[in-house]
PDB file of C-alpha atoms in Angstrom:
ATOM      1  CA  UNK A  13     -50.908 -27.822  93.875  1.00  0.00           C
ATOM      2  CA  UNK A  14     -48.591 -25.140  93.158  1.00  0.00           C
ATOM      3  CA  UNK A  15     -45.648 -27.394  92.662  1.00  0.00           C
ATOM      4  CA  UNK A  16     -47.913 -29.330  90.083  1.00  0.00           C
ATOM      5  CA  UNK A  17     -48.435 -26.373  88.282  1.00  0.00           C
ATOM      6  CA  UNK A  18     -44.948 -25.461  88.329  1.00  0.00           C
ATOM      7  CA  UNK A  19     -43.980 -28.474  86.751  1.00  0.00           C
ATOM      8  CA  UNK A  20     -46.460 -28.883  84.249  1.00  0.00           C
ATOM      9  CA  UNK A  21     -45.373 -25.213  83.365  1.00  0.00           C
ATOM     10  CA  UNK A  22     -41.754 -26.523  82.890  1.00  0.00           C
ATOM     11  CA  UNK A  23     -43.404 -29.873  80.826  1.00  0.00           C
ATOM     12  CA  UNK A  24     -44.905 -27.325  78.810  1.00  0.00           C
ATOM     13  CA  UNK A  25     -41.895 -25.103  78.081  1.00  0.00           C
ATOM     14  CA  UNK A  26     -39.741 -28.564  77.105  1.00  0.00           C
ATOM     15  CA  UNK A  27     -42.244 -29.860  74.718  1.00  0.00           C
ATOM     16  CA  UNK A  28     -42.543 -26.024  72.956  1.00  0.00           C
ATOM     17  CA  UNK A  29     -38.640 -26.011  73.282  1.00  0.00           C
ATOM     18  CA  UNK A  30     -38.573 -29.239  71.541  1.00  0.00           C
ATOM     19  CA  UNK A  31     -41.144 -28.968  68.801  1.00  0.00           C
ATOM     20  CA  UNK A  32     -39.127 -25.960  68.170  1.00  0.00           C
ATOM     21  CA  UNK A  33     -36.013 -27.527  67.766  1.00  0.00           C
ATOM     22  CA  UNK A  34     -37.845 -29.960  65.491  1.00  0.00           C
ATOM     23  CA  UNK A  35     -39.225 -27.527  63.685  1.00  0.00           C
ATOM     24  CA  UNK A  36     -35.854 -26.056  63.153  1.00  0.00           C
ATOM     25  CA  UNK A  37     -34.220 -29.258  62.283  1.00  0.00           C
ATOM     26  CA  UNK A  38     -36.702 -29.898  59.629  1.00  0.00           C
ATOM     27  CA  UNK A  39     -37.191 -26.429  57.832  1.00  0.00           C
ATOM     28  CA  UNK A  40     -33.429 -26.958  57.750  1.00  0.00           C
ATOM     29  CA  UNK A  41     -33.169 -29.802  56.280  1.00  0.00           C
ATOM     30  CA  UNK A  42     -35.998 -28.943  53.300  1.00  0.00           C
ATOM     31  CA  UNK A  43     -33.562 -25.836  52.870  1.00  0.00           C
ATOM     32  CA  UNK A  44     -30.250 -28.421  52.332  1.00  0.00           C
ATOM     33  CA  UNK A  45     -32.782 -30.530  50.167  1.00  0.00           C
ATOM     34  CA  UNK A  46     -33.974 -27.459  48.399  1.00  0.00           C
ATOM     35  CA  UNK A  47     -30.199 -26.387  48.124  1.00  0.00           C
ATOM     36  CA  UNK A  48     -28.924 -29.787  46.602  1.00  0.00           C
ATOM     37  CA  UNK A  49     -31.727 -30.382  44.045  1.00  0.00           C
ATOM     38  CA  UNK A  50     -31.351 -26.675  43.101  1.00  0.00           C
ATOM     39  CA  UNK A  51     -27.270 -27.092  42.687  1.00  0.00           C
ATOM     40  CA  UNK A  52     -28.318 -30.139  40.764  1.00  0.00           C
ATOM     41  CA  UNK A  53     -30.232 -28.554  38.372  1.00  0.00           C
ATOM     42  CA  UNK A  54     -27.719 -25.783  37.696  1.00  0.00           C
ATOM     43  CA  UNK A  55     -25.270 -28.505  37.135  1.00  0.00           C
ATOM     44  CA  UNK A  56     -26.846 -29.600  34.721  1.00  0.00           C
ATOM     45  CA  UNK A  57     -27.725 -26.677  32.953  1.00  0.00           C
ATOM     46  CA  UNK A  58     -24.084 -25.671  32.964  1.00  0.00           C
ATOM     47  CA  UNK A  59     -23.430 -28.893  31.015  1.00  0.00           C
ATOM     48  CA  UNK A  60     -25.622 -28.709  28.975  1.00  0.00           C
ATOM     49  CA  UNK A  61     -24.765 -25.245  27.790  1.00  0.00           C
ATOM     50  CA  UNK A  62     -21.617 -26.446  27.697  1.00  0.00           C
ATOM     51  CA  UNK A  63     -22.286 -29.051  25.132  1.00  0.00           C
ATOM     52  CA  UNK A  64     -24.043 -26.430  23.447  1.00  0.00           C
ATOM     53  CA  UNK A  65     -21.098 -24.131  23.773  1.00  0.00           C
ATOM     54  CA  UNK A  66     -18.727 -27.214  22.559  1.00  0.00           C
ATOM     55  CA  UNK A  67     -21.525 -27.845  19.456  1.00  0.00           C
ATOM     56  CA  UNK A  68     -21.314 -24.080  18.566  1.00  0.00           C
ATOM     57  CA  UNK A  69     -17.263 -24.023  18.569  1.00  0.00           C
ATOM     58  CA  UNK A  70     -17.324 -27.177  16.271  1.00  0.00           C
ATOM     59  CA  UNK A  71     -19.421 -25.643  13.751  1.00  0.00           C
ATOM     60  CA  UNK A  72     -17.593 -22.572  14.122  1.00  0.00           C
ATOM     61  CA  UNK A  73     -14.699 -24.182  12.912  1.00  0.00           C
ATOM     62  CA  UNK A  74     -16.240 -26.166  10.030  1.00  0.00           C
ATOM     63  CA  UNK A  75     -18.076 -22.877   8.549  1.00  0.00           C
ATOM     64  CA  UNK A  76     -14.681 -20.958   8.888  1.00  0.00           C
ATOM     65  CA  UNK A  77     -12.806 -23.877   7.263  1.00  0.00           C
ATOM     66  CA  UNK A  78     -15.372 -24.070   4.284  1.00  0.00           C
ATOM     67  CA  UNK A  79     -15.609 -20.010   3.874  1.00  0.00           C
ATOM     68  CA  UNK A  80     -11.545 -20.432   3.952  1.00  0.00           C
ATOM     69  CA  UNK A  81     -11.040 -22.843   1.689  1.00  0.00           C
ATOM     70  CA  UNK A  82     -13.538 -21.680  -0.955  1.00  0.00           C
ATOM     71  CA  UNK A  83     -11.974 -18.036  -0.555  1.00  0.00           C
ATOM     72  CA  UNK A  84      -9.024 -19.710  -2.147  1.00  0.00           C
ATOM     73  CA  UNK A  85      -6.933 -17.480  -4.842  1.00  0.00           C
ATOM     74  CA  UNK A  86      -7.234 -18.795  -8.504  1.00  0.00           C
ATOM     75  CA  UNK A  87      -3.827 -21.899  -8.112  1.00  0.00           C
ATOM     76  CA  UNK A  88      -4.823 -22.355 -11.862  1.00  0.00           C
ATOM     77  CA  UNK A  89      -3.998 -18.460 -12.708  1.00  0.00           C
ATOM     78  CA  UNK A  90      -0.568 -17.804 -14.652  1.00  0.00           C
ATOM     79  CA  UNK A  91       2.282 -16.397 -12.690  1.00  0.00           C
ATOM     80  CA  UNK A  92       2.428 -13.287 -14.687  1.00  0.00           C
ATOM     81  CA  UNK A  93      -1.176 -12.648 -13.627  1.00  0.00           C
ATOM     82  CA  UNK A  94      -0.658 -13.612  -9.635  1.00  0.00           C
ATOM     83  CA  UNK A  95      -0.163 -11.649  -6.636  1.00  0.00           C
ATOM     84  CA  UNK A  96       2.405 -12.332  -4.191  1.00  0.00           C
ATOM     85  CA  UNK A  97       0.768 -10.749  -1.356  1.00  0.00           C
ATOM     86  CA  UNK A  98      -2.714 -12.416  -1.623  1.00  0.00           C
ATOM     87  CA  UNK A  99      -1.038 -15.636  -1.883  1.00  0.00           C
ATOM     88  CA  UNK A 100       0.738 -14.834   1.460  1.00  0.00           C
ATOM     89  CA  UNK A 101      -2.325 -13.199   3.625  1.00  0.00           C
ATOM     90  CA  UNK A 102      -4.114 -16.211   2.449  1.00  0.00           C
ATOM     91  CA  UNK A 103      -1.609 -18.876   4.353  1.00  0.00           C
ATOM     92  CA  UNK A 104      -1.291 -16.416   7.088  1.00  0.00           C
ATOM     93  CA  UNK A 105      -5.744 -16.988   7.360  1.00  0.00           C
ATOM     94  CA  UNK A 106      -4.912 -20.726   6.749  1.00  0.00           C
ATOM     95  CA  UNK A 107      -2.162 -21.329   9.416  1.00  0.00           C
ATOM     96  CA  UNK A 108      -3.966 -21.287  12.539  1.00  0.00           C
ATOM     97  CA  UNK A 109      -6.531 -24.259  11.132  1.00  0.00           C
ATOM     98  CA  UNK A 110      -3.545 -26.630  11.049  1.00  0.00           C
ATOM     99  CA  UNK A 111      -4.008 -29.612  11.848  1.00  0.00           C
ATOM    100  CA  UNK A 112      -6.991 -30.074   9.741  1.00  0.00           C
ATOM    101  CA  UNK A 113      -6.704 -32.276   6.854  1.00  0.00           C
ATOM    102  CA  UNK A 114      -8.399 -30.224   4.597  1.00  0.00           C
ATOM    103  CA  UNK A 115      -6.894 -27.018   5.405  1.00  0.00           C
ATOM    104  CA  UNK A 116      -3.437 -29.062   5.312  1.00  0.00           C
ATOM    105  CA  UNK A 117      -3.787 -30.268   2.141  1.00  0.00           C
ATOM    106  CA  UNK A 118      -5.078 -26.801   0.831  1.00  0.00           C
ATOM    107  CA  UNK A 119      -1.842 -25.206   2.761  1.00  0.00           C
ATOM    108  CA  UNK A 120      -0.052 -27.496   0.542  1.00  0.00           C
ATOM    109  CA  UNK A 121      -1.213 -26.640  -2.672  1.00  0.00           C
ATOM    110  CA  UNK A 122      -1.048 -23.017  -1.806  1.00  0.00           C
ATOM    111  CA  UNK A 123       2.421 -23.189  -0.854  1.00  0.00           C
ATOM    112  CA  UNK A 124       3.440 -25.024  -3.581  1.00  0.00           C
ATOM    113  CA  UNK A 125       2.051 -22.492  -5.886  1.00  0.00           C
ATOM    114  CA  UNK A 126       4.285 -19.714  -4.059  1.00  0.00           C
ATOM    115  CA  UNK A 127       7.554 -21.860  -4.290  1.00  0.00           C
ATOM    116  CA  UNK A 128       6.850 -21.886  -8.294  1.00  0.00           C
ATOM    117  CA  UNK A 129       5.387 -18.028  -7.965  1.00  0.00           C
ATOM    118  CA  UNK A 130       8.395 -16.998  -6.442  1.00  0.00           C
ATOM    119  CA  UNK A 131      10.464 -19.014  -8.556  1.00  0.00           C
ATOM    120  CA  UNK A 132       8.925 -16.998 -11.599  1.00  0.00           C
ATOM    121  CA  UNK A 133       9.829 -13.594  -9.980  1.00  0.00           C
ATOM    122  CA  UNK A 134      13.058 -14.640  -9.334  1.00  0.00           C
ATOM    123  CA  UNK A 135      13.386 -15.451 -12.865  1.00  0.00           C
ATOM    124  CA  UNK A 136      11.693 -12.369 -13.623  1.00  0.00           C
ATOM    125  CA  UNK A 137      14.265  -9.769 -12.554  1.00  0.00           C
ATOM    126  CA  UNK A 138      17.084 -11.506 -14.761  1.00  0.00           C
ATOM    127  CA  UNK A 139      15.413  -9.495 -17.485  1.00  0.00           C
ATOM    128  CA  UNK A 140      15.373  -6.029 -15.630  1.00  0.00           C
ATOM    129  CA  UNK A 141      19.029  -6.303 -14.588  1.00  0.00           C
ATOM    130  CA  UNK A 142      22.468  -5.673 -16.231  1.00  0.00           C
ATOM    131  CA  UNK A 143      23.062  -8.831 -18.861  1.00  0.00           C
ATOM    132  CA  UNK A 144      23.736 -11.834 -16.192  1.00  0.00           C
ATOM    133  CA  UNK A 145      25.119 -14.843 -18.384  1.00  0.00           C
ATOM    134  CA  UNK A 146      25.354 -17.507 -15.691  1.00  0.00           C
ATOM    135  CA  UNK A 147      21.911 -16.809 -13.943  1.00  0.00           C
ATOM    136  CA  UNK A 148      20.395 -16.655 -17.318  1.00  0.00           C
ATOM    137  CA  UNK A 149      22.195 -19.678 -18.444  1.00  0.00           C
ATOM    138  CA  UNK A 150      20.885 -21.816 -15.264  1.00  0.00           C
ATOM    139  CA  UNK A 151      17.306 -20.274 -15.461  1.00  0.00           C
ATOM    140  CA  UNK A 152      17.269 -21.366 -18.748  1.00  0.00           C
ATOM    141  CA  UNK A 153      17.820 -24.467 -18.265  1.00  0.00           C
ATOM    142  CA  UNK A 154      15.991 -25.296 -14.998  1.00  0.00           C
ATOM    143  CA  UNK A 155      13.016 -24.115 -17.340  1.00  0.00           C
ATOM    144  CA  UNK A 156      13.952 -26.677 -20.405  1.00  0.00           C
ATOM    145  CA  UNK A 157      15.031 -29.282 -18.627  1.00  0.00           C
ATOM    146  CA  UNK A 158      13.350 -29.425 -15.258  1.00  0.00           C
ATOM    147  CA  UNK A 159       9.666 -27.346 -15.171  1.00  0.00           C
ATOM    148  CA  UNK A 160       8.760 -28.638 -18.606  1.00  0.00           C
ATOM    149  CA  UNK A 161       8.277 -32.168 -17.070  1.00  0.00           C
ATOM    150  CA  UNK A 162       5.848 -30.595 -14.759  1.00  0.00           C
ATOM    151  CA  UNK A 163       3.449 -29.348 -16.965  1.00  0.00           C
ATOM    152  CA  UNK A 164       0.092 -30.684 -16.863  1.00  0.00           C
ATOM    153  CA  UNK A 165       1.017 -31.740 -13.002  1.00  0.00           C
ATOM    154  CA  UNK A 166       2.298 -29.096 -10.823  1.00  0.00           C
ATOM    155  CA  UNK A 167       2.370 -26.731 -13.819  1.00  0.00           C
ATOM    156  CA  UNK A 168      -0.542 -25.784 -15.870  1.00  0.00           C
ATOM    157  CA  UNK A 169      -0.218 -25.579 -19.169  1.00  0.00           C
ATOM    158  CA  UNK A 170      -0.406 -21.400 -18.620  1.00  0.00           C
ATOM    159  CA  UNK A 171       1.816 -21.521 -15.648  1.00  0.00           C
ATOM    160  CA  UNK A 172       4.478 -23.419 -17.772  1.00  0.00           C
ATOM    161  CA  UNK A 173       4.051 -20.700 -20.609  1.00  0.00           C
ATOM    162  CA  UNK A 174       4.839 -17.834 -18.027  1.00  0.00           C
ATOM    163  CA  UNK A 175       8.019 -19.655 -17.963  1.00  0.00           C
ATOM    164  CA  UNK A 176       8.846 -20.420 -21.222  1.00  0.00           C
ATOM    165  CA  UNK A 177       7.852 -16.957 -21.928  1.00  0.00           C
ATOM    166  CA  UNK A 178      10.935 -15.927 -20.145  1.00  0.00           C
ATOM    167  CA  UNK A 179      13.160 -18.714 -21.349  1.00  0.00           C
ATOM    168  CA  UNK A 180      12.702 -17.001 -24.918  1.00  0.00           C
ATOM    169  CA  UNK A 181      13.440 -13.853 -23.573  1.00  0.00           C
ATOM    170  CA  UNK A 182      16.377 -14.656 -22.023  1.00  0.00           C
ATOM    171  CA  UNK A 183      17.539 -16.088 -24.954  1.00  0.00           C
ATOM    172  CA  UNK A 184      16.897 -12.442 -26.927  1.00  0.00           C
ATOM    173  CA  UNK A 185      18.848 -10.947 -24.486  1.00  0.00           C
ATOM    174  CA  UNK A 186      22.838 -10.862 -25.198  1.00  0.00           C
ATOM    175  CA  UNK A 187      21.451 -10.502 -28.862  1.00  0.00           C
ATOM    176  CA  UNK A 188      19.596  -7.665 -27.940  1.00  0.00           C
ATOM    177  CA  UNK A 189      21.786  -5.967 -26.261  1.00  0.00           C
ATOM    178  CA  UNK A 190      24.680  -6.313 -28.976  1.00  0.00           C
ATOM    179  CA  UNK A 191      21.989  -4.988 -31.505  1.00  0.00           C
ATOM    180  CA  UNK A 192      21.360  -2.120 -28.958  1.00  0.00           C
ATOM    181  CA  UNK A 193      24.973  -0.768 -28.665  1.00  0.00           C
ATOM    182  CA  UNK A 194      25.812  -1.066 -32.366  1.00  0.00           C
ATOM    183  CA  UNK A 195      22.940   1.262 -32.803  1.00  0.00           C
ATOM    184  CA  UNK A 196      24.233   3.759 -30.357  1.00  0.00           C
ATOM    185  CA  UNK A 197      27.289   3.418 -32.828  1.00  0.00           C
ATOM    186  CA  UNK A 198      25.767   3.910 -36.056  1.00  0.00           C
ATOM    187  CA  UNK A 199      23.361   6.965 -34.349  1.00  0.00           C
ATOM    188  CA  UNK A 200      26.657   8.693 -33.128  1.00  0.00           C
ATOM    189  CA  UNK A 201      28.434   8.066 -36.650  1.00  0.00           C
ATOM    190  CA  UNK A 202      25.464   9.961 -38.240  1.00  0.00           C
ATOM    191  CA  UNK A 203      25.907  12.742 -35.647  1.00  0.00           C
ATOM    192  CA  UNK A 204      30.024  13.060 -35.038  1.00  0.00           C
ATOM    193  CA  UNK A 205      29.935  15.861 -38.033  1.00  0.00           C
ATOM    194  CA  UNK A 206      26.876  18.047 -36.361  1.00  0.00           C
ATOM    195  CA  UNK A 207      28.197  18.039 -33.108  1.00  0.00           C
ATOM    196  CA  UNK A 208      28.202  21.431 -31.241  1.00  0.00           C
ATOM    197  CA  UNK A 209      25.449  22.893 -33.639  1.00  0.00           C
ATOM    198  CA  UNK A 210      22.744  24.283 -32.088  1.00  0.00           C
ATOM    199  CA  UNK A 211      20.850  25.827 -35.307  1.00  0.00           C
ATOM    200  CA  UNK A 212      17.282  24.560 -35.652  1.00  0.00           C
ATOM    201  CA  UNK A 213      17.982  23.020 -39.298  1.00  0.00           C
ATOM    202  CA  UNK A 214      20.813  20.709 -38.016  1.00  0.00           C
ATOM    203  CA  UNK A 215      18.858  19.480 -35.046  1.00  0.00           C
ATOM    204  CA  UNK A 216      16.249  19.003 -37.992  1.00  0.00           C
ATOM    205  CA  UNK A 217      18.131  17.020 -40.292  1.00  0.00           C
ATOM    206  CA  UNK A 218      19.941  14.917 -37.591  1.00  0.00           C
ATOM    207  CA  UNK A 219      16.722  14.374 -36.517  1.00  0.00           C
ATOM    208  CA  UNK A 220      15.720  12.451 -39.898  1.00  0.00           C
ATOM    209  CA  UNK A 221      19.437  11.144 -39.787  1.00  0.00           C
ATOM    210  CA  UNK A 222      18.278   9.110 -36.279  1.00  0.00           C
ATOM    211  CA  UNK A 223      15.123   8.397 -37.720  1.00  0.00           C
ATOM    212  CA  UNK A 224      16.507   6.462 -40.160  1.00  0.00           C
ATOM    213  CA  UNK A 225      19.087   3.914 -38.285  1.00  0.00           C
ATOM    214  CA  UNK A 226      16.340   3.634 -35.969  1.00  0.00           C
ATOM    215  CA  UNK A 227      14.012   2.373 -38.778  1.00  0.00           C
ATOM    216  CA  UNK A 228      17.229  -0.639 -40.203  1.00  0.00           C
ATOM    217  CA  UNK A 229      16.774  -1.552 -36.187  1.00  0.00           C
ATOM    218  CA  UNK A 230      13.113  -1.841 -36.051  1.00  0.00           C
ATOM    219  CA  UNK A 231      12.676  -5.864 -35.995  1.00  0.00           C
ATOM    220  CA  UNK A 232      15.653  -6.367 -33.487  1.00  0.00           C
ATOM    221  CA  UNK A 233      14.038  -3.248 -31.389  1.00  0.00           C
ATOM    222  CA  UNK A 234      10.797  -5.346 -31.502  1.00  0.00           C
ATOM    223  CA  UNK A 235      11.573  -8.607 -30.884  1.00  0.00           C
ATOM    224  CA  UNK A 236      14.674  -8.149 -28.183  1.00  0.00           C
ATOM    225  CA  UNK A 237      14.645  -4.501 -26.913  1.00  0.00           C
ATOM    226  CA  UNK A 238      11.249  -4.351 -26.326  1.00  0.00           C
ATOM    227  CA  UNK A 239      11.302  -7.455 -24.865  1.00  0.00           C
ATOM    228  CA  UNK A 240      13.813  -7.214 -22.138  1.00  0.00           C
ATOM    229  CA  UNK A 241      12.997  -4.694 -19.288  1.00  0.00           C
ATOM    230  CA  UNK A 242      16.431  -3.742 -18.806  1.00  0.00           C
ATOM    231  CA  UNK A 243      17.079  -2.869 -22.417  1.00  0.00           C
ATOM    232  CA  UNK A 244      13.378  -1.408 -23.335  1.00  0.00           C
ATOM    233  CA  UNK A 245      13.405   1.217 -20.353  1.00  0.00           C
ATOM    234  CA  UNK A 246      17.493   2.901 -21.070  1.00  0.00           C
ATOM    235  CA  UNK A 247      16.302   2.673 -25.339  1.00  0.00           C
ATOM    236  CA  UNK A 248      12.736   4.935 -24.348  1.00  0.00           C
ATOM    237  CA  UNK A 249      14.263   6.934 -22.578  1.00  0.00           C
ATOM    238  CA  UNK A 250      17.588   7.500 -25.273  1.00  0.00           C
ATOM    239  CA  UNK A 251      15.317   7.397 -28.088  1.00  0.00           C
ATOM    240  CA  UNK A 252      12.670  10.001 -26.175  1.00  0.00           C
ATOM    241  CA  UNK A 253      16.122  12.299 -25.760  1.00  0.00           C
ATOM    242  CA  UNK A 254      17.321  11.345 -29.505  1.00  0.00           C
ATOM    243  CA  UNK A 255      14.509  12.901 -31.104  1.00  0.00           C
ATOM    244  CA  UNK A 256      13.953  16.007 -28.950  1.00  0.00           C
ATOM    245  CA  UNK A 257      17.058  17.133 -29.591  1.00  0.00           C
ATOM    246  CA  UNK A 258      19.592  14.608 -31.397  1.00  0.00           C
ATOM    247  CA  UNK A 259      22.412  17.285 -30.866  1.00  0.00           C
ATOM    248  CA  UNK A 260      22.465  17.006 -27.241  1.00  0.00           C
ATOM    249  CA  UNK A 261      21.490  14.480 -24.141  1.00  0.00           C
ATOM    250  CA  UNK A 262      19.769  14.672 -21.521  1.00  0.00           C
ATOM    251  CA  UNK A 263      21.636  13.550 -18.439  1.00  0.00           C
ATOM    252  CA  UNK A 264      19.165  10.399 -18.172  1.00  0.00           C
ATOM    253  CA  UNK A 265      19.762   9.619 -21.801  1.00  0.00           C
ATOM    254  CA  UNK A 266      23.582   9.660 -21.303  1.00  0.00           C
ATOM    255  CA  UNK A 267      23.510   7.573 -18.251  1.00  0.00           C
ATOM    256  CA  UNK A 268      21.274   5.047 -20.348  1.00  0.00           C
ATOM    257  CA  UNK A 269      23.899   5.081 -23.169  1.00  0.00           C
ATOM    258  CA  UNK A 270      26.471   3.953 -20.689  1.00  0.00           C
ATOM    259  CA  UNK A 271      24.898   1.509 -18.540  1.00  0.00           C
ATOM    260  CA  UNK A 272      24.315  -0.113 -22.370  1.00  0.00           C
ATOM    261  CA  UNK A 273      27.727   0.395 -23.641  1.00  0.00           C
ATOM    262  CA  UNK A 274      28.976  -0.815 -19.785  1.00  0.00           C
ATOM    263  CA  UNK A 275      27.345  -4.431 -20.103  1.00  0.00           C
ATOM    264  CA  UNK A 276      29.599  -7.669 -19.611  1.00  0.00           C
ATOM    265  CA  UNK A 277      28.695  -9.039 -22.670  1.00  0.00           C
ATOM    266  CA  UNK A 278      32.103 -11.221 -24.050  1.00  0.00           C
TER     267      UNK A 278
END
């Protein structure tokens, strides 16, 4: 009896040892299940946000690319009215979007319109420099000959003016500056006989003396010298000294006189 008991003890202790081994293997594998469906699910939530995410960047770029491209600078505006520097920051906010044809074809029109901008400047300083005959000479004609076909195309019609503008000017300038030194010869002819008076009635009457070549210069003053840069800022400056005190130069006025009377003109 006692050895029955002892092995129905041991019967019982293997069938409890074995439903909890089951019980084990089961809760264990609803944990793996539970595992798997839940790394499912996340799975697909991370691609979904990532198709979100994807959605998001793509109309990212399209709303940057419209807000670009209508923040555009006026490409109609005349050259004389542009400014370099907006022109570049604007290709510098362009030139990460290449690739695009849009912002492509908008980087080409913008840099087209700095070639021609530039182009203008360069131009430009012909007129606030010492008389250059060939560089006038070839911007002349590059305006005549080649830009005026491209009016209407690459060129508005105020863009092309800008440069025409400066082809007339050029064309004022030798003139100009031939007009300008034989006044500073007729204004010192007037003066040689008053030099080294200092009386108030001489600086008076030279003063009326100046007056009145600069009045037989008026048209060329206002139609070349005031025209050209290079001329109009040394004649303010001589005229300013002139009739403060015609008997005696400033320092400025006499350097102004000589970088006149200096220029290359024959």
């Amino acid at each position: 009896m006692r050895q029955f008991l002892l092995t129905l003890a041991c019967l019982l202790a293997g069938t409890a040892s074995w439903a909890d081994d089951t019980s084990k293997a089961i809760a264990d594998s609803l944990t793996i299940d539970s595992l798997r469906h839940a790394n499912d699910s996340l799975r697909q939530t991370v691609d979904s946000l990532q198709r979100e995410l994807s959605d998001l960047s793509q109309f990212r770029a399209e709303f940057i690319k419209d807000r670009l491209l209508r923040q555009s600078p006026d490409l109609q505006k005349p050259f004389s009215q542009s400014d370099a520097a907006e022109i570049d920051a604007y290709i510098l906010r362009l030139t990460p979007f290449k690739g695009n044809q849009e912002i492509d074809e908008q980087l080409a029109r913008v840099e087209t319109f700095k070639q021609y901008l530039t182009l203008y400047h360069h131009y430009s300083r012909l007129l606030q420099m010492p008389f250059a005959r060939q560089g006038i000479t070839d911007a002349t004609t590059d305006i005549t000959k080649n830009l005026k076909g491209k009016a209407g195309s690459e060129l508005t019609e105020a863009q092309f003016n800008d440069f025409d503008t400066l082809a007339i000017y050029m064309s004022r300038y030798y003139p100009g500056a031939k007009d300008f030194q034989a006044l500073i010869r007729d204004v010192d002819a007037k003066l040689k006989n008053y030099k080294g008076n200092t009386d108030e009635a001489s600086r008076d009457f030279c003063r009326e003396l100046v007056q009145k070549v600069l009045a037989q210069y008026e048209e060329t003053v206002q139609k070349r010298i005031m025209n050209i840069p290079y001329l109009r800022q040394r004649y303010d400056v001589y005229t300013a000294s002139l009739l403060a005190n015609p008997l005696s130069l400033t320092k400025d006025a006499g350097d102004a006189v000589s970088d006149i009377n200096n220029l290359k003109l024959d």
